[in-house]
Each structure stands twice: as structure tokens, then as C-alpha cells.
Coordinates of C-alpha atoms in Angstrom, one line a residue:
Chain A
X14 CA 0.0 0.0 0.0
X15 CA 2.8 2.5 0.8
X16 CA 4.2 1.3 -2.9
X17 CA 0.7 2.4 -4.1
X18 CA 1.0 5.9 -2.3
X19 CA 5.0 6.4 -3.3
X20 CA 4.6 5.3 -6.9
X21 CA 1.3 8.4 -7.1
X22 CA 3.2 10.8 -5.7
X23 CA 5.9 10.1 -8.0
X24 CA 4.2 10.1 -11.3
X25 CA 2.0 13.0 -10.1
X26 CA 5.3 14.8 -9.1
X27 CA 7.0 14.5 -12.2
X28 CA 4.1 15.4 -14.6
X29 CA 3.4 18.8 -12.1
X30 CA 7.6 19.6 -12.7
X31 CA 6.5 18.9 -16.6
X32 CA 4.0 21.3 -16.7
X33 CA 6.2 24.3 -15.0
X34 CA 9.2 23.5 -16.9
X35 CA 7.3 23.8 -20.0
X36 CA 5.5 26.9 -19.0
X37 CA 9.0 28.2 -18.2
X38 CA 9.8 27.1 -21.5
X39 CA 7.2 29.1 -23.2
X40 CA 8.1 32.1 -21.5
X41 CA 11.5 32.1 -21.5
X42 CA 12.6 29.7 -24.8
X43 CA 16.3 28.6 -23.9
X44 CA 17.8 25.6 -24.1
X45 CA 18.6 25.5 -20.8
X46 CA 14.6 26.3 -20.0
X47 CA 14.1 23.2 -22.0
X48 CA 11.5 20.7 -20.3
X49 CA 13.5 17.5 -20.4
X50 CA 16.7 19.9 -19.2
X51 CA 14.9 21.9 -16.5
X52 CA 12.5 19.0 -15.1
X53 CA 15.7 16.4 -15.2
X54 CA 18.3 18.8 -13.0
X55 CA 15.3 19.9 -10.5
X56 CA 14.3 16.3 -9.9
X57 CA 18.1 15.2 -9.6
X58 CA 19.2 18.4 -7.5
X59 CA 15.8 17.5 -5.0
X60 CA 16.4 14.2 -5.0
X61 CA 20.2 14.6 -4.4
X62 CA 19.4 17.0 -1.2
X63 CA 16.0 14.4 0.1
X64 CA 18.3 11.2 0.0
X65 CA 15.6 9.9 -2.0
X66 CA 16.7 7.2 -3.9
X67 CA 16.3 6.3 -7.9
X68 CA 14.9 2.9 -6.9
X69 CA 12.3 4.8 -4.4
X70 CA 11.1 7.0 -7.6
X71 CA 11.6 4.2 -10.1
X72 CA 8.3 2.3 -8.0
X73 CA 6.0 5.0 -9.7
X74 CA 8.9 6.1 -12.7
X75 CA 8.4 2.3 -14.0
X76 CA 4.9 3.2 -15.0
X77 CA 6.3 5.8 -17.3
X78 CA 9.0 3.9 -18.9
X79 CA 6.3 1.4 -19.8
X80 CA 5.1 4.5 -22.3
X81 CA 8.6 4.3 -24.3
X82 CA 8.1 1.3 -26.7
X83 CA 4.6 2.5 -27.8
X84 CA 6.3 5.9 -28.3
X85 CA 8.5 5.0 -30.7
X86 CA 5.5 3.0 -32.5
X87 CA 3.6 6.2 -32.9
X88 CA 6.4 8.1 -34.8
X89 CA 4.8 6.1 -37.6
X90 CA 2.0 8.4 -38.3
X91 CA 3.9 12.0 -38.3
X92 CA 6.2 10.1 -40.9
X93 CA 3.2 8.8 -42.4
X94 CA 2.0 12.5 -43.0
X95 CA 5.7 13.7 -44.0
X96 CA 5.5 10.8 -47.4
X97 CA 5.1 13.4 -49.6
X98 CA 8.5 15.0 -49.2
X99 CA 10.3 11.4 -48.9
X100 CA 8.8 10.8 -52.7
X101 CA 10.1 14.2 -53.8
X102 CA 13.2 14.4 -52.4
X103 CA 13.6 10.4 -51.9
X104 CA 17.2 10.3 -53.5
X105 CA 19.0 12.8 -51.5
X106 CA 17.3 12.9 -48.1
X107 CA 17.9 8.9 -48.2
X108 CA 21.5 9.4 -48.9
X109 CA 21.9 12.5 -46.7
X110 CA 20.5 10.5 -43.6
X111 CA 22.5 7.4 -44.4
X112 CA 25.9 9.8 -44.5
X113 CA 24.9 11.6 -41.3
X114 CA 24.2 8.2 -39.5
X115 CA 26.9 6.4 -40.6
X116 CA 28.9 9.7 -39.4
X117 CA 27.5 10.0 -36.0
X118 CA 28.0 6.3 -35.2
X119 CA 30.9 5.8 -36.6
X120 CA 33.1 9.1 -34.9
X121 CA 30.7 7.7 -31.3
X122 CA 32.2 4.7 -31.5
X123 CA 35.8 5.1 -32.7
X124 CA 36.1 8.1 -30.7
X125 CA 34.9 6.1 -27.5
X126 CA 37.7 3.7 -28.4
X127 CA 40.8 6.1 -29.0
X128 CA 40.2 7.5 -25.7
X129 CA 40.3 4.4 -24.3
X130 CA 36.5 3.4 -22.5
X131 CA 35.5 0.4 -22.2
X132 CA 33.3 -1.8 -24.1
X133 CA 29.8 -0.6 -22.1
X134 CA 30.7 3.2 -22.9
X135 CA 31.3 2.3 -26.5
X136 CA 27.7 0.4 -26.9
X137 CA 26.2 3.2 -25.2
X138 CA 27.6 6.3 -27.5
X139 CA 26.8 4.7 -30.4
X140 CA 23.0 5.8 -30.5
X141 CA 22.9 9.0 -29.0
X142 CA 22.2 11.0 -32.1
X143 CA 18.7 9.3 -32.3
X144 CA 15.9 10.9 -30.5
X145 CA 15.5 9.5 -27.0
X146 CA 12.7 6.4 -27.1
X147 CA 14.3 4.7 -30.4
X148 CA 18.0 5.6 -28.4
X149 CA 17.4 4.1 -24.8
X150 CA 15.6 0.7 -27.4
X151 CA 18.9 0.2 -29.6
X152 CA 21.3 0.8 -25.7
X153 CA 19.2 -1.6 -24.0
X154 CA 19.0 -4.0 -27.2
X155 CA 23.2 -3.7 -27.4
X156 CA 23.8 -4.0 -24.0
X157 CA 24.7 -0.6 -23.0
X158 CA 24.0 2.5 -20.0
X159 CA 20.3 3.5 -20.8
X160 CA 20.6 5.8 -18.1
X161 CA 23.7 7.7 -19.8
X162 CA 22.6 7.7 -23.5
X163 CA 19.1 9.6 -22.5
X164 CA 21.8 12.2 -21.4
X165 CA 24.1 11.9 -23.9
X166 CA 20.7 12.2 -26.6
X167 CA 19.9 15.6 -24.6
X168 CA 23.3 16.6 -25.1
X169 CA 23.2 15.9 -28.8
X170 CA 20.1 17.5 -29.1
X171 CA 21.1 20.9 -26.8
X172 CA 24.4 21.2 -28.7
X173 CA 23.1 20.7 -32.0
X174 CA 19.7 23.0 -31.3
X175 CA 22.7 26.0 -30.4
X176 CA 25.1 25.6 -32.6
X177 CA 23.7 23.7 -35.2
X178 CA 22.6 27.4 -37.3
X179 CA 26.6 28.5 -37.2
X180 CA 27.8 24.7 -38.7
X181 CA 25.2 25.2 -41.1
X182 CA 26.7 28.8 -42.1
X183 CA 30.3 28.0 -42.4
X184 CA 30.1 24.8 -44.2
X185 CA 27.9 26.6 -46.6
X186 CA 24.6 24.6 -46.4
X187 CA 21.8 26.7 -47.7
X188 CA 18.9 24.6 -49.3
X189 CA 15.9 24.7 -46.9
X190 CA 15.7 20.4 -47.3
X191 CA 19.9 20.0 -46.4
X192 CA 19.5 22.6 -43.3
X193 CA 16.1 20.7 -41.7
X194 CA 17.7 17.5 -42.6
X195 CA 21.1 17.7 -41.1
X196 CA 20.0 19.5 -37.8
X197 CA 17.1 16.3 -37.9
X198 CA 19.9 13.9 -38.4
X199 CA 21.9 14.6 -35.9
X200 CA 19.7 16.6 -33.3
X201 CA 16.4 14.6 -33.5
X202 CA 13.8 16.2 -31.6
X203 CA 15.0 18.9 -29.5
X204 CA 17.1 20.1 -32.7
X205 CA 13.7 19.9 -34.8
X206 CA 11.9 22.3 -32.4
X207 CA 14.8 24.8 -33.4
X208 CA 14.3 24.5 -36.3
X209 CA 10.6 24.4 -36.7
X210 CA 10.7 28.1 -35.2
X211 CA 12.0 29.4 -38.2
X212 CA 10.5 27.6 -40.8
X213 CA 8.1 25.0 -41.2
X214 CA 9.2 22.9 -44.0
X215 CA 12.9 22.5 -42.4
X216 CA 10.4 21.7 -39.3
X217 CA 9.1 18.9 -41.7
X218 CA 12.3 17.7 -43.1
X219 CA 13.6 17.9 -39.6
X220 CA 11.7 15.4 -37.7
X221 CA 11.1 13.0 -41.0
X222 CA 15.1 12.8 -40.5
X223 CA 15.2 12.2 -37.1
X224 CA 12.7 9.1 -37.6
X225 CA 14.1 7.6 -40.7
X226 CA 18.0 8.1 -39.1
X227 CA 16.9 6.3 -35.9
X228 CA 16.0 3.3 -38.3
X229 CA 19.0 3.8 -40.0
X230 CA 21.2 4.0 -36.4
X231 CA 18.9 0.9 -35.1
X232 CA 20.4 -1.2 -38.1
X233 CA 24.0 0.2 -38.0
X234 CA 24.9 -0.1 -34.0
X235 CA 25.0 -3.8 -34.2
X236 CA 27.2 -4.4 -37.5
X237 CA 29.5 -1.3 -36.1
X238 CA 29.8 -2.7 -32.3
X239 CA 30.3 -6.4 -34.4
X240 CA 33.4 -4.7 -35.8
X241 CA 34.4 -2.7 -32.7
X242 CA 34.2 -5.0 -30.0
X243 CA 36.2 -8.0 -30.2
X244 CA 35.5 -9.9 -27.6
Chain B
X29 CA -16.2 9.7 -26.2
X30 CA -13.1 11.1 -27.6
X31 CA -10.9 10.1 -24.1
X32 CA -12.5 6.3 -24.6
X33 CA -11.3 6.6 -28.3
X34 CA -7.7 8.0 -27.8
X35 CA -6.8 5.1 -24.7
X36 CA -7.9 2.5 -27.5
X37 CA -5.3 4.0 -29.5
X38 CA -2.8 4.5 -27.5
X39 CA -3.5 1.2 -26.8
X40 CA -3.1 -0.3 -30.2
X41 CA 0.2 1.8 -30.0
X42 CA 1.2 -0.9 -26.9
X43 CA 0.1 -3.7 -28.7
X44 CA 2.5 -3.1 -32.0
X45 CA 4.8 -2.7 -29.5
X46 CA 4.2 -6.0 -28.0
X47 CA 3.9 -7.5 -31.5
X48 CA 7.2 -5.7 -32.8
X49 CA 9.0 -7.3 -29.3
X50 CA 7.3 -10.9 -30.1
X51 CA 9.1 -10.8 -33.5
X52 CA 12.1 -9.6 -32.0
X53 CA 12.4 -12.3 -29.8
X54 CA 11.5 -14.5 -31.9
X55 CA 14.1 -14.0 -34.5
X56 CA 16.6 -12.7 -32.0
X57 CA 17.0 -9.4 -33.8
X58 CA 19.2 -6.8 -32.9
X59 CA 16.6 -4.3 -33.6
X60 CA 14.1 -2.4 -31.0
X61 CA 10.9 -4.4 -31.0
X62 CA 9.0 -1.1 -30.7
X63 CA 11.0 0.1 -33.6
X64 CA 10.0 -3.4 -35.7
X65 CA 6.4 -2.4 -34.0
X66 CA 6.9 1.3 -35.7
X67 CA 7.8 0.0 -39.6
X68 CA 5.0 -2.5 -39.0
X69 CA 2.2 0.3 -38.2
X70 CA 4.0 2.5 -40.7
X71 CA 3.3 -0.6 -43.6
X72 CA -0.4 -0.8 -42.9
X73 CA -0.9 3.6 -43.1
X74 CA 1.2 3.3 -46.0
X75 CA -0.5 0.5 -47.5
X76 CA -4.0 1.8 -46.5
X77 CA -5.1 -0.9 -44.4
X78 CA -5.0 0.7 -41.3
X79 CA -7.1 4.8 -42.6
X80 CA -4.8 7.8 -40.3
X81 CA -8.1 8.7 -39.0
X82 CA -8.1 5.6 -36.7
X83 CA -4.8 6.5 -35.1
X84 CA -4.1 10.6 -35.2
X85 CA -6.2 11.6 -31.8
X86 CA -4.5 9.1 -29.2
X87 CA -1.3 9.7 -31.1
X88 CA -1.2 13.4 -31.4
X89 CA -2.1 13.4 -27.6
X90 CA 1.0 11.5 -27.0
X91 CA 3.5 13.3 -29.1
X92 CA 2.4 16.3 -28.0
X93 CA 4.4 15.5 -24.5
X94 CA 6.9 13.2 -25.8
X95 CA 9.7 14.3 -23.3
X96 CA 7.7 13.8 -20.0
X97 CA 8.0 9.9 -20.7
X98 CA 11.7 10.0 -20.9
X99 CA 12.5 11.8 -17.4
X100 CA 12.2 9.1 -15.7
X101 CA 14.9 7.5 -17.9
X102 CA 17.2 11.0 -17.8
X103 CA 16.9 11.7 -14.0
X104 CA 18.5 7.6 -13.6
X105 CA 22.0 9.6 -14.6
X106 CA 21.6 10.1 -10.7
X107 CA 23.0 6.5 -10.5
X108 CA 25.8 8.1 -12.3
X109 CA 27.1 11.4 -11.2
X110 CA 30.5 10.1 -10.1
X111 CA 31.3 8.6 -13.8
X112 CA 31.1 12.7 -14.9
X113 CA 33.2 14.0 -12.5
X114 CA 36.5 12.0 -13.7
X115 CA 37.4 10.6 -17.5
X116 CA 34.2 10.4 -18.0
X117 CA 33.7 14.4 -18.5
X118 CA 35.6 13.0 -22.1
X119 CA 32.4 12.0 -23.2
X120 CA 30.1 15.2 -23.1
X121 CA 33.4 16.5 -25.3
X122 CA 32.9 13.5 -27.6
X123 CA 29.0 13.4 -28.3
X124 CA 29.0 17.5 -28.9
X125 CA 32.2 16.9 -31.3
X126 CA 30.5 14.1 -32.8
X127 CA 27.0 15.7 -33.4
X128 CA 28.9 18.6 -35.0
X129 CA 30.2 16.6 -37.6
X130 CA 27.1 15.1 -38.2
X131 CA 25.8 18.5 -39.2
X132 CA 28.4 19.2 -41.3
X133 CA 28.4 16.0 -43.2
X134 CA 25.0 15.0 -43.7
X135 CA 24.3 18.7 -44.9
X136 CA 27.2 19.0 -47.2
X137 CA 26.4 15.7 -48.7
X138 CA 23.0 16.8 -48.9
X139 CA 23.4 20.2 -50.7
X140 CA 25.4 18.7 -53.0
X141 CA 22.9 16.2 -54.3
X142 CA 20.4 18.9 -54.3
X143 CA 22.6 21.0 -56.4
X144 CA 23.4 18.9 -58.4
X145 CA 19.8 17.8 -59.0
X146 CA 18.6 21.4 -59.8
X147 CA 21.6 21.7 -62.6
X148 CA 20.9 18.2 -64.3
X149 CA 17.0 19.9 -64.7
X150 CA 18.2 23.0 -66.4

């Protein structure tokens, strides 16, 4: 029964922090006012300075995670909706979001291994330019930290969100569909609600990129950890 | 009404889930289940068997809050404080190094083929 009441409070908890964070968020649009950001380092810093421990918020946190898998499921229909552009544009968005994935878990992994971590660090960087459901999936699947690559996906996605517009400048990237689809690719869903506030095509191409790379990502982490990992 | 509707679709949402895990169980795939649940949900839109109209409420309900169902997952770095504080500081280094290449790559490759595309129509 004190389960029941611990599990309520946390759920209830959380989804009160959600809501201020992301009426912070709409007041004040920062990264750092970002809900997954602000909500994350409150709950940490008061759980941190309660003693509370994950396990004790985990009772009612497990009922959240159980949300994840059919998450990823639904990203079906907003690509669904986006099939127009993939017919227009198949040729080069499909070989721009194999490049960009192939990229991203490629310099993860090798870089992982030049400075030396060990196997579990190297299966959990690989994913973590794919937005955070499909991410935590492919760790969990390969045997990595699921608890690490949800913040190393926030730190893609923060990083990418800021200083994605000034890559995009100095490498000369100008068409609309290459801008949406890179910061997509490599940013997934917090880069793709940078985006969308300036225009809502690159919006579009954005988040069809982020989907279609983690598919991409989910098939390449376990040929490139095959390769990596000799064990 | 419309609340009965959207928890049937969310829950047809859990049940390709369930279905995508089932096959990759079954075939001991190295892909998400959810994800193998996803490409299976996206066949049926795409093929017209299953009409949008039977899935956008529940769905656009869900996505509309996608990050509250990963805090629970983020806030477990907890567990993990410690690992940033020594070598482990590398990695922040290495995923925003890495996603800036990304952006560079898969956007230069991109404007290329675009360019390219435009000139061969002139």
C-alpha cells in the first residue's frame, strides 16, 4: 500500500515539474529552459538534497517507462503524414540520412575507443544521435548504459539546437531540405523544435530525419559494435 | 467519447509494441521491437489498411508531451554522477564533437545532391 502511495506521488510529481518546466519554457525559450533539461536537474538536485533514492522513484517512474516502446510506435503516423517529401526528395534525403548516420556512429564509437572506454561506454555512445525512445531501445538491445545515453541524446540535441545554425553557415549549407535534414539527423527532436521556429518545411524535413536516421542507427549499432568489439 | 477513443489508440500503440517485441524475440534481432512495431504500423498507413483517422487523436495526444515519458529514464543519470566527475567528463566532449560533424556531413552531402539535381534539370 505505501508502494501504491510512493509510486502516485511520484508520477503526479513529475508530470506537475513537466508542466512548469514547459511553461517556463514558453516564457522564456532557452535551451537550458528546455523541459526534459529543467525537469531532469530539479528532480536530480531534489532528489540529491532528500536522499531519496532512484529505486524509491523508479516504484512509480516504472509506469512511465512502460510509455517508451509504444512511443516509438507512434512516430509512424507524423512520418506517415511527411511521405510526400520522402517521394520528392527520396534520392537525397535517403543518402543524406545514411551519411549523417553512418557519421554520427561511426566518430561515437571510434572516438569512444581512441580515448580508451571500455566496451559498455562504446555500446552506449553509439545511439545518441537518435531521438531518445528509439535511443534508450537500440542501448538496451546492445547491452549498454540506458541511463547515460538519454543524457548523452539531450546533449546531442542541446548542442546541436545552439550551434547547429553556425555549422550550417560555415560549411555553406543553404537549401531549406539540407539545413532541416542535417539538424534532424543529428539533433532529433530537440534540434527539430529549433528549427521548426523558423520555418516549417525544415520543421518537416527535420523530424522525417530524425525518424528515418533512428532506423538507420537501429540497423547500424550492431554491425559497427560487431566490428568494434572484439571480444 | 473522444478520451474512450484515444486510450484505445494508445493502446493499439502498446500492442504493436508487444507484437514488434514478439518478432524480435522470436528471431533474436538486434533491432528495437517497438522500432520493428513502428515499420509495422507504418506498412499498414502506408498500404492503406490501417485509414490515419483511426490513429491521429491518441497519437497526437501522446506526441504532443513526448519528453515527460523519458524523465524518468534521464533523471536515472543520478546513479551516475560520479562517472562525470572523472574521465568520463571526455564524453560530453565527444557526443557534442560528434554531433557537429554530423551537421556538417550530412548537410554538405545533402546540398550537394540537391545542387546537383537542380543543374541536371536546367
Amino acid at each position: 500500500m505505501t508502494n501504491f502511495f510512493i509510486g502516485i506521488t511520484a508520477i503526479a510529481g513529475t508530470f506537475i515539474l513537466y508542466r512548469l518546466s514547459k511553461r517556463i519554457y514558453r516564457r522564456k525559450p532557452s535551451p537550458f529552459t528546455m523541459p526534459i533539461f529543467l525537469c531532469t536537474a530539479s528532480m536530480v538536485i531534489f532528489l540529491s538534497l532528500t536522499g531519496i533514492s532512484y529505486e524509491t522513484y523508479m516504484i512509480g517512474g516504472q509506469w512511465i517507462d512502460l510509455f517508451l516502446g509504444p512511443i516509438v510506435v507512434s512516430l509512424a503516423v507524423p512520418l506517415y503524414r511527411e511521405i510526400h517529401l520522402i517521394k520528392k526528395y527520396a534520392g537525397a534525403i535517403g543518402i543524406g540520412i545514411f551519411a549523417g548516420s553512418l557519421t554520427g556512429v561511426f566518430t561515437g564509437i571510434a572516438g569512444a575507443k581512441l580515448l580508451g572506454f571500455d566496451d559498455w561506454l562504446i555500446q552506449t555512445v553509439a545511439a545518441k544521435s537518435v531521438t531518445a525512445p528509439i535511443a534508450i531501445s537500440i542501448t538496451d538491445t546492445a547491452g549498454g548504459n540506458i541511463s547515460l545515453i538519454a543524457v548523452f541524446v539531450m546533449l546531442a540535441g542541446v548542442s546541436g539546437a545552439m550551434f547547429g545554425p553556425v555549422i550550417l553557415k560555415i560549411c555553406r549549407i543553404e537549401h531549406p531540405i539540407a539545413k532541416g535534414l542535417s539538424i534532424g539527423t543529428a539533433s532529433h527532436a530537440i534540434g527539430t523544435a529549433k528549427v521548426l521556429e523558423d520555418s516549417e518545411m525544415e520543421g518537416a524535413i527535420s523530424a522525417l530525419s530524425m525518424t528515418l536516421s533512428a532506423v538507420v542507427v537501429s540497423f547500424l549499432v550492431p554491425i559497427f559494435l560487431l566490428l568494434f568489439i572484439t571480444s | 467519447m473522444k478520451y474512450f477513443i484515444m486510450i484505445l489508440q494508445i493502446g493499439i500503440l502498446f500492442l504493436f509494441n508487444f507484437i514488434g517485441q514478439l518478432i524480435q524475440g522470436f528471431f533474436s534481432l538486434s533491432i528495437p521491437g517497438s522500432l520493428i512495431g513502428m515499420l509495422l504500423l507504418f506498412s499498414l498507413l502506408f498500404f492503406k489498411i490501417i485509414p490515419l483517422t483511426w490513429m491521429q487523436a491518441g497519437v497526437d495526444f501522446l506526441l504532443k508531451d513526448i519528453p515527460f515519458f523519458f524523465i524518468p529514464v534521464t533523471i536515472g543519470i543520478i546513479q551516475y554522477l560520479t562517472f562525470f566527475y572523472g574521465k568520463g567528463s571526455l564524453t560530453i566532449l565527444l557526443v557534442i564533437v560528434s554531433t557537429f560533424i554530423v551537421i556538417g556531413v550530412s548537410g554538405i552531402v545533402t546540398n550537394f545532391i540537391l545542387k546537383k539535381e537542380v543543374k541536371s534539370y536546367d
